[in-house]
PDB file of C-alpha atoms in Angstrom:
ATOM      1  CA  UNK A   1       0.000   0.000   0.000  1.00 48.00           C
ATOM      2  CA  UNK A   2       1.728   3.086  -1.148  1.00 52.00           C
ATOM      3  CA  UNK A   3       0.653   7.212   0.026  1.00 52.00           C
ATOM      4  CA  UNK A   4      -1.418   7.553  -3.048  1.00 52.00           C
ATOM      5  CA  UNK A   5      -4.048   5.132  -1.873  1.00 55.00           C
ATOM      6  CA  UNK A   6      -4.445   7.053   1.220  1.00 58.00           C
ATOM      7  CA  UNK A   7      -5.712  10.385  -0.340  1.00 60.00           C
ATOM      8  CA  UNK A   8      -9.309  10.158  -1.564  1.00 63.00           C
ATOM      9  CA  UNK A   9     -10.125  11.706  -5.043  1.00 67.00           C
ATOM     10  CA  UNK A  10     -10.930  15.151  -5.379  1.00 74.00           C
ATOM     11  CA  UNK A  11     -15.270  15.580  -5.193  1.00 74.00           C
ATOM     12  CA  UNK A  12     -16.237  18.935  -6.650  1.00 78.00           C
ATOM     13  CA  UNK A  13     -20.092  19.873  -5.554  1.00 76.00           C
ATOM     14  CA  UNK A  14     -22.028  22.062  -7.411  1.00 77.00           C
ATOM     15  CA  UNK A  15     -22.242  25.366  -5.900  1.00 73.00           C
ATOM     16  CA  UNK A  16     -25.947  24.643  -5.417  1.00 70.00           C
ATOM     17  CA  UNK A  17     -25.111  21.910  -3.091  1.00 74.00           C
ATOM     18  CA  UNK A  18     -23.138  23.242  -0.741  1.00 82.00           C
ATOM     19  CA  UNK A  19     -24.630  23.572   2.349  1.00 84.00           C
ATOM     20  CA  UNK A  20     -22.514  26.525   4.023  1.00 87.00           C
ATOM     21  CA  UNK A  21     -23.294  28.667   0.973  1.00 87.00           C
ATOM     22  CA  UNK A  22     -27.076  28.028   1.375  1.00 87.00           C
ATOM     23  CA  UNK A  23     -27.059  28.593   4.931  1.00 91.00           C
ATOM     24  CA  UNK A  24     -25.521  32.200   4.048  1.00 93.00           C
ATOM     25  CA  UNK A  25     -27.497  33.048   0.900  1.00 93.00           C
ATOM     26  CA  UNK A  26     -30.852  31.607   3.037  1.00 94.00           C
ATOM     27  CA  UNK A  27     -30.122  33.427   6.114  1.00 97.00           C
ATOM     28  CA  UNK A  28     -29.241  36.704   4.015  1.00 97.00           C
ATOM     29  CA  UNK A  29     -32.124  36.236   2.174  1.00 97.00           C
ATOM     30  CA  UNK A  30     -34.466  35.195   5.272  1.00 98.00           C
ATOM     31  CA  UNK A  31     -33.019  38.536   7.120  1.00 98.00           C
ATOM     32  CA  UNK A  32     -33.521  40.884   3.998  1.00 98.00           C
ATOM     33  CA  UNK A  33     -37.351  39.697   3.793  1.00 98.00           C
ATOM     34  CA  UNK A  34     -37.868  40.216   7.562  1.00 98.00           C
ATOM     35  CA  UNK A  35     -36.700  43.944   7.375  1.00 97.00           C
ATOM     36  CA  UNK A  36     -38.847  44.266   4.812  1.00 97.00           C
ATOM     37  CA  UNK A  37     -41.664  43.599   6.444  1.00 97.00           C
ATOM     38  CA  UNK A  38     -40.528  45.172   9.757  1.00 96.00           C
ATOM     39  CA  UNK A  39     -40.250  48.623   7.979  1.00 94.00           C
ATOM     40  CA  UNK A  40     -43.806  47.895   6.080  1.00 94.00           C
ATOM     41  CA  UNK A  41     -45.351  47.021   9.598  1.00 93.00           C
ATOM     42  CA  UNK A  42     -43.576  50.327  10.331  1.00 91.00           C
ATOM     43  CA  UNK A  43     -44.700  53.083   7.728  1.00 85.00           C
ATOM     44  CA  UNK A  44     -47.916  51.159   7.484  1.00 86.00           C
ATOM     45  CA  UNK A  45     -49.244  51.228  11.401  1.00 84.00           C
ATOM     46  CA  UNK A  46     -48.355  55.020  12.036  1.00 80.00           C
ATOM     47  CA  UNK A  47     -45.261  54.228  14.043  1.00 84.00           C
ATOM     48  CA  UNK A  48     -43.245  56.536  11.489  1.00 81.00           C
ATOM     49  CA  UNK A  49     -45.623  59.422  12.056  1.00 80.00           C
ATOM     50  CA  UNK A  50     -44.414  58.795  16.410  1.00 81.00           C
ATOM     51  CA  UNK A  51     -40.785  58.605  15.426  1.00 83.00           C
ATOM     52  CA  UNK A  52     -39.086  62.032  15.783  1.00 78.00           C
ATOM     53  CA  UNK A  53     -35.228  60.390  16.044  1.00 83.00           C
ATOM     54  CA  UNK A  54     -36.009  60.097  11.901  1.00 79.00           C
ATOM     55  CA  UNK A  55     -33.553  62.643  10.174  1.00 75.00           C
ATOM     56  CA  UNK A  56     -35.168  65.666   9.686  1.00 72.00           C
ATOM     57  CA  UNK A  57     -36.907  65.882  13.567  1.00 76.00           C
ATOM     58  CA  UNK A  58     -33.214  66.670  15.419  1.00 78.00           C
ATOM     59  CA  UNK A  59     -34.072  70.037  15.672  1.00 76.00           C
ATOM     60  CA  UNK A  60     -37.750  69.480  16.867  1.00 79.00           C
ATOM     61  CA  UNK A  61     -37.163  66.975  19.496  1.00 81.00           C
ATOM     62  CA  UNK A  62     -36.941  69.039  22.414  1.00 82.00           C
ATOM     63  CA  UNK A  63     -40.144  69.943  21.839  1.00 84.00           C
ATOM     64  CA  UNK A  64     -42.252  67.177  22.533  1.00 84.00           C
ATOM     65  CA  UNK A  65     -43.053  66.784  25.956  1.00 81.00           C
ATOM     66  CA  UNK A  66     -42.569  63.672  28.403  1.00 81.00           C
ATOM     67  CA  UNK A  67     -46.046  61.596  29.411  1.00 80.00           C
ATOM     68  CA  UNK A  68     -46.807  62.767  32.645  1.00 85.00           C
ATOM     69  CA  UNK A  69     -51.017  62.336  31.848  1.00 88.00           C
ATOM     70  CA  UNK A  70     -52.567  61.606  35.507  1.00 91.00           C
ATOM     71  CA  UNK A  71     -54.867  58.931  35.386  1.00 93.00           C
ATOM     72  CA  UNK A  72     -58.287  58.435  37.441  1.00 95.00           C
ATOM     73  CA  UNK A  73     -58.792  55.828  39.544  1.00 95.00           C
ATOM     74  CA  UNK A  74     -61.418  52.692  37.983  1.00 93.00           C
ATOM     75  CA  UNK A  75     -62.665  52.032  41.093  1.00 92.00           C
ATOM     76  CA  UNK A  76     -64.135  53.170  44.186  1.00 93.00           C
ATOM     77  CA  UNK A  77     -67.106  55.167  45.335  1.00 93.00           C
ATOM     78  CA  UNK A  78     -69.189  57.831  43.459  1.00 93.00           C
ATOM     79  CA  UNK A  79     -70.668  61.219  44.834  1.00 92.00           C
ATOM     80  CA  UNK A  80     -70.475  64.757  43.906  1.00 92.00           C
ATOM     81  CA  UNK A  81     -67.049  65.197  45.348  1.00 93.00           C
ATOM     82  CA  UNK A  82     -66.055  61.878  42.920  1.00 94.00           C
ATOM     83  CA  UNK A  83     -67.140  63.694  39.877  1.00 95.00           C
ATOM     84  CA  UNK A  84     -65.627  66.956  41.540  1.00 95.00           C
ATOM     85  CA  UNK A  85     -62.256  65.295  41.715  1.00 95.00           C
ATOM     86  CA  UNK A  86     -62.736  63.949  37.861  1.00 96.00           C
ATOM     87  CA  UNK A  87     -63.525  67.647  36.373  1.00 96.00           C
ATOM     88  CA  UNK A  88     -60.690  68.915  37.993  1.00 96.00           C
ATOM     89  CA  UNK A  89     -58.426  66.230  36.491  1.00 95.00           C
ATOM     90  CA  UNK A  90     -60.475  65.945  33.251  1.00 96.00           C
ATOM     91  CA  UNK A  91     -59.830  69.605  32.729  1.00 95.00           C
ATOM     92  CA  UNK A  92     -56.300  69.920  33.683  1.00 93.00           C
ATOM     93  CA  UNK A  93     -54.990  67.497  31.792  1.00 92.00           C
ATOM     94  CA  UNK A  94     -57.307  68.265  28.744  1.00 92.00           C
ATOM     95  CA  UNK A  95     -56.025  71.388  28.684  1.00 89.00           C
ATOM     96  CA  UNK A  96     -52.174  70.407  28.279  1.00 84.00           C
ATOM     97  CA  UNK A  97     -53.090  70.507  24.439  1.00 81.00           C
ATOM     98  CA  UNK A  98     -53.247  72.983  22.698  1.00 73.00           C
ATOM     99  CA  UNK A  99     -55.396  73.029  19.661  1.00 74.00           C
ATOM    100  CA  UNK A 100     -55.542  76.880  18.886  1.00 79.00           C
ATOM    101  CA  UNK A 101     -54.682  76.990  15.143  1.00 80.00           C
ATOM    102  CA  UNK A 102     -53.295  73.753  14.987  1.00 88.00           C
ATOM    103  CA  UNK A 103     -52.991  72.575  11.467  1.00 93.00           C
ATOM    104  CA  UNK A 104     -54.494  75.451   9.878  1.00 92.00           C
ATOM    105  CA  UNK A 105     -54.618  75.566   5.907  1.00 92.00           C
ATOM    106  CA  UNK A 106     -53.352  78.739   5.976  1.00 92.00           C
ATOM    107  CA  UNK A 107     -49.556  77.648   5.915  1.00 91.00           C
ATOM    108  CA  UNK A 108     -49.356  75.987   2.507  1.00 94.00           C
ATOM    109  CA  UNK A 109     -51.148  78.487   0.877  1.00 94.00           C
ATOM    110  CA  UNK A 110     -49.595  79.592  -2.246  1.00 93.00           C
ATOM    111  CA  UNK A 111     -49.238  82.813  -1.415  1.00 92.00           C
ATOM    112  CA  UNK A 112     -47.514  81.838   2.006  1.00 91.00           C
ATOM    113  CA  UNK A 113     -45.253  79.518  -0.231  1.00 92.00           C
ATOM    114  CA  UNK A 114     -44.478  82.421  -2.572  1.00 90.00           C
ATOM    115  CA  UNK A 115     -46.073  79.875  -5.694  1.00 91.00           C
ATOM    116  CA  UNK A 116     -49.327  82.026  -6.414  1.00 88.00           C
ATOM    117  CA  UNK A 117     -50.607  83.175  -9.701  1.00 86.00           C
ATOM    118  CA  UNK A 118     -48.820  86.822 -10.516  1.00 83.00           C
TER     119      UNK A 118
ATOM    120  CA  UNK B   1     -88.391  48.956 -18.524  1.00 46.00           C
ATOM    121  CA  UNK B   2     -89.153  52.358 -19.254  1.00 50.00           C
ATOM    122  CA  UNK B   3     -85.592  54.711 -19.480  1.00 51.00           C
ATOM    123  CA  UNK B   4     -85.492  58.126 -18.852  1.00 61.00           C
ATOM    124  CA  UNK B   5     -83.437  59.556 -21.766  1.00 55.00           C
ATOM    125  CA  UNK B   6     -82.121  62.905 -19.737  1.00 57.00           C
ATOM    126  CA  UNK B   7     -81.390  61.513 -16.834  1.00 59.00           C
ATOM    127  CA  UNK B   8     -79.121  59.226 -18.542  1.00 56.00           C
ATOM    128  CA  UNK B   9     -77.495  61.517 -20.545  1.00 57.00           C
ATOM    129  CA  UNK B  10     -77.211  63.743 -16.998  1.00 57.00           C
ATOM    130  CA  UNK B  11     -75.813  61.136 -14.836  1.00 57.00           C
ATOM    131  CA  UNK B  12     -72.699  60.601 -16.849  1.00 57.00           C
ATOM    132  CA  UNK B  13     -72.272  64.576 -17.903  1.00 51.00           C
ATOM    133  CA  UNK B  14     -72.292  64.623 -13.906  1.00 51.00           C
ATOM    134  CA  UNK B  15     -70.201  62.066 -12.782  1.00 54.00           C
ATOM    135  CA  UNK B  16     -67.780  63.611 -15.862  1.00 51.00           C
ATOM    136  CA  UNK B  17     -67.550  67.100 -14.295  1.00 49.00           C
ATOM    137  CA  UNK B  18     -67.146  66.312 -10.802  1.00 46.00           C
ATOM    138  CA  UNK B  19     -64.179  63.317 -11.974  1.00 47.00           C
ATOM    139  CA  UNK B  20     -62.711  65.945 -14.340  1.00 45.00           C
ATOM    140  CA  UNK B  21     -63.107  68.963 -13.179  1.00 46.00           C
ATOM    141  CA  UNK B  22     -60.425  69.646 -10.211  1.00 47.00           C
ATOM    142  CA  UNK B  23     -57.742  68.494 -12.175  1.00 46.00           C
ATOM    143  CA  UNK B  24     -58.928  71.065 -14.784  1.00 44.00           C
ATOM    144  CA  UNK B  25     -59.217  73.748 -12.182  1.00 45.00           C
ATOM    145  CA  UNK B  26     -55.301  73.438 -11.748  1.00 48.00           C
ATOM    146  CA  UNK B  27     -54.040  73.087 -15.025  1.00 49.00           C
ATOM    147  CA  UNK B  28     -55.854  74.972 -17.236  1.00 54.00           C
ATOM    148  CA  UNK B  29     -56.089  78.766 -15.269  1.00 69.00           C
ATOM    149  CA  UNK B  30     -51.606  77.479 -14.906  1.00 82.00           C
ATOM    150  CA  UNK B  31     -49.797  80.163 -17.003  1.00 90.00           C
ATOM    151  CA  UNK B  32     -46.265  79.877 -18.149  1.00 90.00           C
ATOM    152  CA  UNK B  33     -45.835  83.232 -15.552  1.00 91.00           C
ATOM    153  CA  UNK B  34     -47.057  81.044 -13.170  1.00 92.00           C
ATOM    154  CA  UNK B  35     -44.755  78.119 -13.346  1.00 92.00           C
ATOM    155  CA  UNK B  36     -42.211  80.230 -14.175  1.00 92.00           C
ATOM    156  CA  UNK B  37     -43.093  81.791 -10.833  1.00 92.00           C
ATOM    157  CA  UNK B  38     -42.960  78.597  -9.198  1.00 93.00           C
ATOM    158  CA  UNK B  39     -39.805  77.557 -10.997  1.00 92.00           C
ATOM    159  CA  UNK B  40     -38.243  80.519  -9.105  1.00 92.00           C
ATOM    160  CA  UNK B  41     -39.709  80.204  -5.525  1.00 92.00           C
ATOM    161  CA  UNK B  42     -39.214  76.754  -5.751  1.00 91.00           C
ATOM    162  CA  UNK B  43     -36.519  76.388  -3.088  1.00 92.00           C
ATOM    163  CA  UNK B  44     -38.251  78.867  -0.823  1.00 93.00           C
ATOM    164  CA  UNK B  45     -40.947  76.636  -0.440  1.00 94.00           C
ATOM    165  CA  UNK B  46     -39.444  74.067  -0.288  1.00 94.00           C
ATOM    166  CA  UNK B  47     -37.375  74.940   2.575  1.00 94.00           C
ATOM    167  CA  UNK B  48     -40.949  76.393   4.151  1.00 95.00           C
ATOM    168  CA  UNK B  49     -42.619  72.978   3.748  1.00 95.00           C
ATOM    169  CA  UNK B  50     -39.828  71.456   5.354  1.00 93.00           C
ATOM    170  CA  UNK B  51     -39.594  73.549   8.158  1.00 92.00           C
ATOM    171  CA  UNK B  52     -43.853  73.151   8.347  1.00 94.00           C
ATOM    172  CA  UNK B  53     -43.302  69.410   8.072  1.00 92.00           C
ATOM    173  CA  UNK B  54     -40.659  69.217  10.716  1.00 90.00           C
ATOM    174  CA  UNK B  55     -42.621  71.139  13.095  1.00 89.00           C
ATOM    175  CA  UNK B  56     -45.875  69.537  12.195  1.00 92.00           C
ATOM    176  CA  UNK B  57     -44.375  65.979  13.718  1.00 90.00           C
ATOM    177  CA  UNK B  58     -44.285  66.921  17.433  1.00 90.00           C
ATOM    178  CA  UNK B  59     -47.325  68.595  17.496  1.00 91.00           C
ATOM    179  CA  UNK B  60     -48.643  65.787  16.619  1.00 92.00           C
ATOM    180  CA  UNK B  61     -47.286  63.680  19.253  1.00 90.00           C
ATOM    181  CA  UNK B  62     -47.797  65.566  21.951  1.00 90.00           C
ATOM    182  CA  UNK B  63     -52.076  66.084  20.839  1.00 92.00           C
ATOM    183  CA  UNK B  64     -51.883  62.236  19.607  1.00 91.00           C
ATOM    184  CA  UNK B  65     -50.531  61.535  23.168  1.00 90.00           C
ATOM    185  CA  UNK B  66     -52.724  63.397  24.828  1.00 92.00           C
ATOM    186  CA  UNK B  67     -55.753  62.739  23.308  1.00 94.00           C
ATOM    187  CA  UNK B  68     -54.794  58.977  23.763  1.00 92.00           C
ATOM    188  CA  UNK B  69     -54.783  59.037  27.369  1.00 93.00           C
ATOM    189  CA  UNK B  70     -57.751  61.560  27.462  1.00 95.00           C
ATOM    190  CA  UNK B  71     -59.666  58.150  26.555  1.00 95.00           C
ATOM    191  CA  UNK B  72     -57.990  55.844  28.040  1.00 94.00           C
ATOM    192  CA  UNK B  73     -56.897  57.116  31.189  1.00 94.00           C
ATOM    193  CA  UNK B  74     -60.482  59.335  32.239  1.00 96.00           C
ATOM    194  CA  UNK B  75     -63.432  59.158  30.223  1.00 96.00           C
ATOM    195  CA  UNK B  76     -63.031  54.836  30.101  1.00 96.00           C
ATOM    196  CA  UNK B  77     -62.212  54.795  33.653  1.00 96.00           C
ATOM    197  CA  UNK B  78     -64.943  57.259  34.697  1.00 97.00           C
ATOM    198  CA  UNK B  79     -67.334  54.973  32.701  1.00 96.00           C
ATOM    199  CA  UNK B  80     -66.031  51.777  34.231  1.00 96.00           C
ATOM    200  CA  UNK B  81     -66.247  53.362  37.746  1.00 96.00           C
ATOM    201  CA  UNK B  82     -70.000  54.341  36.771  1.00 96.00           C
ATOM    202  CA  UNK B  83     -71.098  50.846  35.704  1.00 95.00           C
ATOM    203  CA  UNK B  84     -69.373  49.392  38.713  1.00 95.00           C
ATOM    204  CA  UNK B  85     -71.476  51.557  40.674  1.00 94.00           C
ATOM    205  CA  UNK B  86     -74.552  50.494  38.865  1.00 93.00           C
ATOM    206  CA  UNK B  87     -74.951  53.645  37.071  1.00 94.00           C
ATOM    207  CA  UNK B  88     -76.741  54.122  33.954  1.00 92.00           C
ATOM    208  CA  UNK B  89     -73.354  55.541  31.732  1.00 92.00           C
ATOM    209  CA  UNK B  90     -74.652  54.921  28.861  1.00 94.00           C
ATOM    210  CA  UNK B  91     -74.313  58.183  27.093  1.00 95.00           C
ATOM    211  CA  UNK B  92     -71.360  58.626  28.817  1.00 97.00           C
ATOM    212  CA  UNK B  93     -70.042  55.589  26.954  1.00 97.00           C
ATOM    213  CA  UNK B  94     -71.425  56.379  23.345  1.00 97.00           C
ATOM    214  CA  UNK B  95     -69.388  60.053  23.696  1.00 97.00           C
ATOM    215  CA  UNK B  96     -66.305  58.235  24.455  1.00 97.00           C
ATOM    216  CA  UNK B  97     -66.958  55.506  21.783  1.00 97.00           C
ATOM    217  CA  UNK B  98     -66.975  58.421  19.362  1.00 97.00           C
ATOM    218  CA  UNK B  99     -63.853  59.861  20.807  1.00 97.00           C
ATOM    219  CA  UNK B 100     -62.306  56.756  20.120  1.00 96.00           C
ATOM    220  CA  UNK B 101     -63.372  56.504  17.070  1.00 96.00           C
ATOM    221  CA  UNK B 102     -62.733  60.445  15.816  1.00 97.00           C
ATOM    222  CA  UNK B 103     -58.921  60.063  17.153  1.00 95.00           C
ATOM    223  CA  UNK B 104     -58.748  56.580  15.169  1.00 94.00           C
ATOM    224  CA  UNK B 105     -59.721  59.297  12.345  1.00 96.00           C
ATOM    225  CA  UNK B 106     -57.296  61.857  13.246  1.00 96.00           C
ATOM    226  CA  UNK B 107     -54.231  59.396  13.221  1.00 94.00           C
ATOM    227  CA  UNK B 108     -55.184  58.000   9.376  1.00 94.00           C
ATOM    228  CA  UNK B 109     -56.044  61.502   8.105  1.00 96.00           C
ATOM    229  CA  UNK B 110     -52.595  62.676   9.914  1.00 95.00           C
ATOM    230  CA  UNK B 111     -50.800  60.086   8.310  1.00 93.00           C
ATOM    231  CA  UNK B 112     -51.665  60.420   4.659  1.00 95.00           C
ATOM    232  CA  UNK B 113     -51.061  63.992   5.096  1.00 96.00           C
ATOM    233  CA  UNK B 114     -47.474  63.402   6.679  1.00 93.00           C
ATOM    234  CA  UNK B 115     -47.043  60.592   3.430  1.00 93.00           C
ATOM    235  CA  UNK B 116     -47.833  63.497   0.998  1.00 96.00           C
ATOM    236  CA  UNK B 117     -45.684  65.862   2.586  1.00 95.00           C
ATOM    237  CA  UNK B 118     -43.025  63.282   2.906  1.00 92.00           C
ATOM    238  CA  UNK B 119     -43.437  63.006  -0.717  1.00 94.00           C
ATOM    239  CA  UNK B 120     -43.448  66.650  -1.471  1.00 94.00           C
ATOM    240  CA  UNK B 121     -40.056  67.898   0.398  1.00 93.00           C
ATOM    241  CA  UNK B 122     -38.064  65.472  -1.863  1.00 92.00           C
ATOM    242  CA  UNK B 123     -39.856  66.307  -5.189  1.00 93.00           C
ATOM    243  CA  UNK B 124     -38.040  67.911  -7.726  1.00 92.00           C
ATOM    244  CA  UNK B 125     -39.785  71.122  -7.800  1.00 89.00           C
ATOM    245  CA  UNK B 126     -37.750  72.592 -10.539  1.00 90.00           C
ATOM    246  CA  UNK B 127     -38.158  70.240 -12.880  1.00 92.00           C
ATOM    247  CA  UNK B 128     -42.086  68.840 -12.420  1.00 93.00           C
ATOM    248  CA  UNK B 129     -43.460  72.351 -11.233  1.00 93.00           C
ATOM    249  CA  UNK B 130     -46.856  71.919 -12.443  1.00 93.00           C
ATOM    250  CA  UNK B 131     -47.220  68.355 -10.070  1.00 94.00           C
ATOM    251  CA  UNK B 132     -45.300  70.155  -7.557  1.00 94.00           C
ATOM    252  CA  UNK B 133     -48.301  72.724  -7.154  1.00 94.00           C
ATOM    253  CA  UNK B 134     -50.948  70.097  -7.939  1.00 94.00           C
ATOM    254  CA  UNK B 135     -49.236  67.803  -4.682  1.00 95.00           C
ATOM    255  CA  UNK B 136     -49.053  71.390  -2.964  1.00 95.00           C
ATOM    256  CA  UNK B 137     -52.776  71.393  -3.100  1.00 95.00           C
ATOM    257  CA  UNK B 138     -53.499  68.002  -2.043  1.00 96.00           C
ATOM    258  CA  UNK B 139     -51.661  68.768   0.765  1.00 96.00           C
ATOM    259  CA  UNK B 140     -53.207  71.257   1.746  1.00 97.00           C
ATOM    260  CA  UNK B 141     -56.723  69.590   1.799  1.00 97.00           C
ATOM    261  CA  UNK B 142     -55.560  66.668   3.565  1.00 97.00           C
ATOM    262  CA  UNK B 143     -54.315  69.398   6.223  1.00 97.00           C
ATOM    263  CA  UNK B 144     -57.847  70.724   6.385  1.00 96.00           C
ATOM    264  CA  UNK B 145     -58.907  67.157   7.571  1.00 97.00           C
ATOM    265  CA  UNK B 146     -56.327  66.863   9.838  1.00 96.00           C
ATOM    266  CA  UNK B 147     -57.422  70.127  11.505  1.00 96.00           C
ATOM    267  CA  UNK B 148     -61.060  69.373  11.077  1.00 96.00           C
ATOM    268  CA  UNK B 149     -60.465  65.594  13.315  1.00 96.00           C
ATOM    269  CA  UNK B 150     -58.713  67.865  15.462  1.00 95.00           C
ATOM    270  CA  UNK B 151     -62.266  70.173  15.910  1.00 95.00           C
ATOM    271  CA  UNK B 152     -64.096  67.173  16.386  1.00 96.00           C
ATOM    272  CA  UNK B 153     -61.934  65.566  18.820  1.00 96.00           C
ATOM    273  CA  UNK B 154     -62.259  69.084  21.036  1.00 95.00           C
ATOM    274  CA  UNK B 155     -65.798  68.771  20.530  1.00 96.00           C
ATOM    275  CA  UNK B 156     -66.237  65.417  21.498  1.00 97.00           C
ATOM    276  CA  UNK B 157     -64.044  66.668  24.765  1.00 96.00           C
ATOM    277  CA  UNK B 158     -66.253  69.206  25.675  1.00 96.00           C
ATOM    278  CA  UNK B 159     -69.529  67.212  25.072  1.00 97.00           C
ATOM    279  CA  UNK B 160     -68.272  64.412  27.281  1.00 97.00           C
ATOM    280  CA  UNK B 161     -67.388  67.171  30.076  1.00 97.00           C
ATOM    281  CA  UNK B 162     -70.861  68.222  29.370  1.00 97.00           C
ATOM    282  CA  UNK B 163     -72.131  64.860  30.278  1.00 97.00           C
ATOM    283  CA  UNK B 164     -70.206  64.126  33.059  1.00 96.00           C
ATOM    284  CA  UNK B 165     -71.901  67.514  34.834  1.00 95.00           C
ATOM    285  CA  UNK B 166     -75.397  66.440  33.698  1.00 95.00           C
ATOM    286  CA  UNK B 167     -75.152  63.148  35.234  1.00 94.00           C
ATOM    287  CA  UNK B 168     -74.460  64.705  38.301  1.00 93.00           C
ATOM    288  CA  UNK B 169     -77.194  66.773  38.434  1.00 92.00           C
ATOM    289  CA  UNK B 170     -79.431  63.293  37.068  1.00 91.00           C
ATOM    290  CA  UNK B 171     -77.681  61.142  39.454  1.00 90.00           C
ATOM    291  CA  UNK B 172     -75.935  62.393  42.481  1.00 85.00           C
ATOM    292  CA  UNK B 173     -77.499  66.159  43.622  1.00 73.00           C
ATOM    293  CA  UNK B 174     -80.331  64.072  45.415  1.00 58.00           C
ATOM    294  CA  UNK B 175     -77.873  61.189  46.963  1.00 51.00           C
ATOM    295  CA  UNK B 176     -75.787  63.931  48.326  1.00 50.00           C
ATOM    296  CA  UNK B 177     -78.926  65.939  49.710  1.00 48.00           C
ATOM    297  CA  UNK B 178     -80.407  62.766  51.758  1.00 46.00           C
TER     298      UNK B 178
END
């Protein structure tokens, strides 16, 4: 028995076969199509329109303000002084927003854009 | 089966002018001043919808969060409280019901808005002026619905503060008395 017995022939696999190059390609492939739907779960359920660290919002994120809403107890009693208690709340907290003007049409008028008629 | 000759010539003239006519009403009064015009101020607006964009998004949050926890966090646990209690809260629970659904509203309405504006601070203004003014004026209607949820949702706010003072006066004024 000479050394040349020992060594087994040469098998070349098709690249198809190999299973370390599908386990790459696949789990690419698999990860791709997850963030795909991740960011379509994203824009689609309104998450986007919550996300101020987007670029664009740097400048405008000191300006949201932290949750501090009080809530009102579920349970318990009710008399006058209950619903007393619940106004107060009701309109101090209601009153945190402040919807004067809010989203008027006013600022993409053309005029305001400078893209009127002359 | 009898037809009625005008009204079927009507129905489609109607149905014609009211599919037709807005994009008309844009691009036919546009003059080649005009997009010149808007050729020019292009980057000025664009830099203003931008800026109205950008400050847009936290106002939004902060009314979206508010308005969330309006419902959530008093008028559903007033109305649990009530039932509990053996209370009739029924139209205590309707206004808040509408609430929920009117700030469902707001958040779609707000959203296709922010997706046209989106779409309008990256458009090439300069080139397509004449979609640039047509988008301009889509956004700005969609704004008008954002601001119009926003109306209802104060309404709906005030009617259920409304309530809450009537039932009082229904319910509790005479428990206190005896």
């Amino acid at each position: 028995m000479n050394d040349v017995d020992l060594v087994s022939p040469e098998v070349r696999i098709p690249w198809y076969k190999q299973r370390l190059l599908v386990l790459v390609v696949g789990s690419i492939v698999l990860a791709l199509v997850l963030v795909m739907v991740a960011m379509a779960l994203y824009a689609s359920s309104g998450s986007a329109q919550l996300d101020i660290s987007r670029p664009g919002y740097k400048s405008v994120q000191d300006q949201v303000q932290p949750s501090t809403f009080e809530s009102f107890p579920a349970s318990g009693e009710v008399d006058s002084d209950t619903i007393d208690e619940f106004l107060e709340l009701y309109d101090r907290e209601t009153m945190r927003v402040d919807s004067e003007g809010v989203f008027e049409t006013s600022a993409l008028e053309d005029e305001a854009l400078g893209i009127d008629a002359p | 089966m009898k037809f009625n000759i005008p009204r079927l010539i009507a129905i489609p003239v109607v149905i014609a002018t009211v599919v037709v006519s807005p994009a008309l009403a844009v691009t036919v009064t546009m003059t080649d001043a005009h997009v010149a015009r808007i050729k020019e101020n292009c980057p000025v607006a664009l830099a203003t919808l931008g800026r109205i964009h950008a400050s847009d998004a936290p106002q939004y949050i902060n009314s979206n969060q508010i308005y969330y926890s309006t419902g959530d966090k008093l008028m559903a646990r007033l109305n649990s409280r009530l039932t509990l209690n053996q209370f009739d809260a029924s139209s205590l629970v309707k206004t808040a019901s509408d609430y929920v659904a009117t700030l469902d509203k707001f958040r779609k309405v707000y959203k296709i808005y922010d997706d046209t504006m989106s779409e309008l601070v990256r458009m090439d203004c300069q080139r397509t002026p004449v979609t640039f003014y047509d988008r301009v004026a889509v956004a700005r209607e969609q704004r008008g619905e954002v601001r119009e949820a926003v109306i209802e949702i104060q309404a709906l706010i005030s009617k259920y503060r409304s309530q809450v003072e009537k039932f009082r006066v229904d319910n509790l004024t005479e428990t206190d008395d005896e």
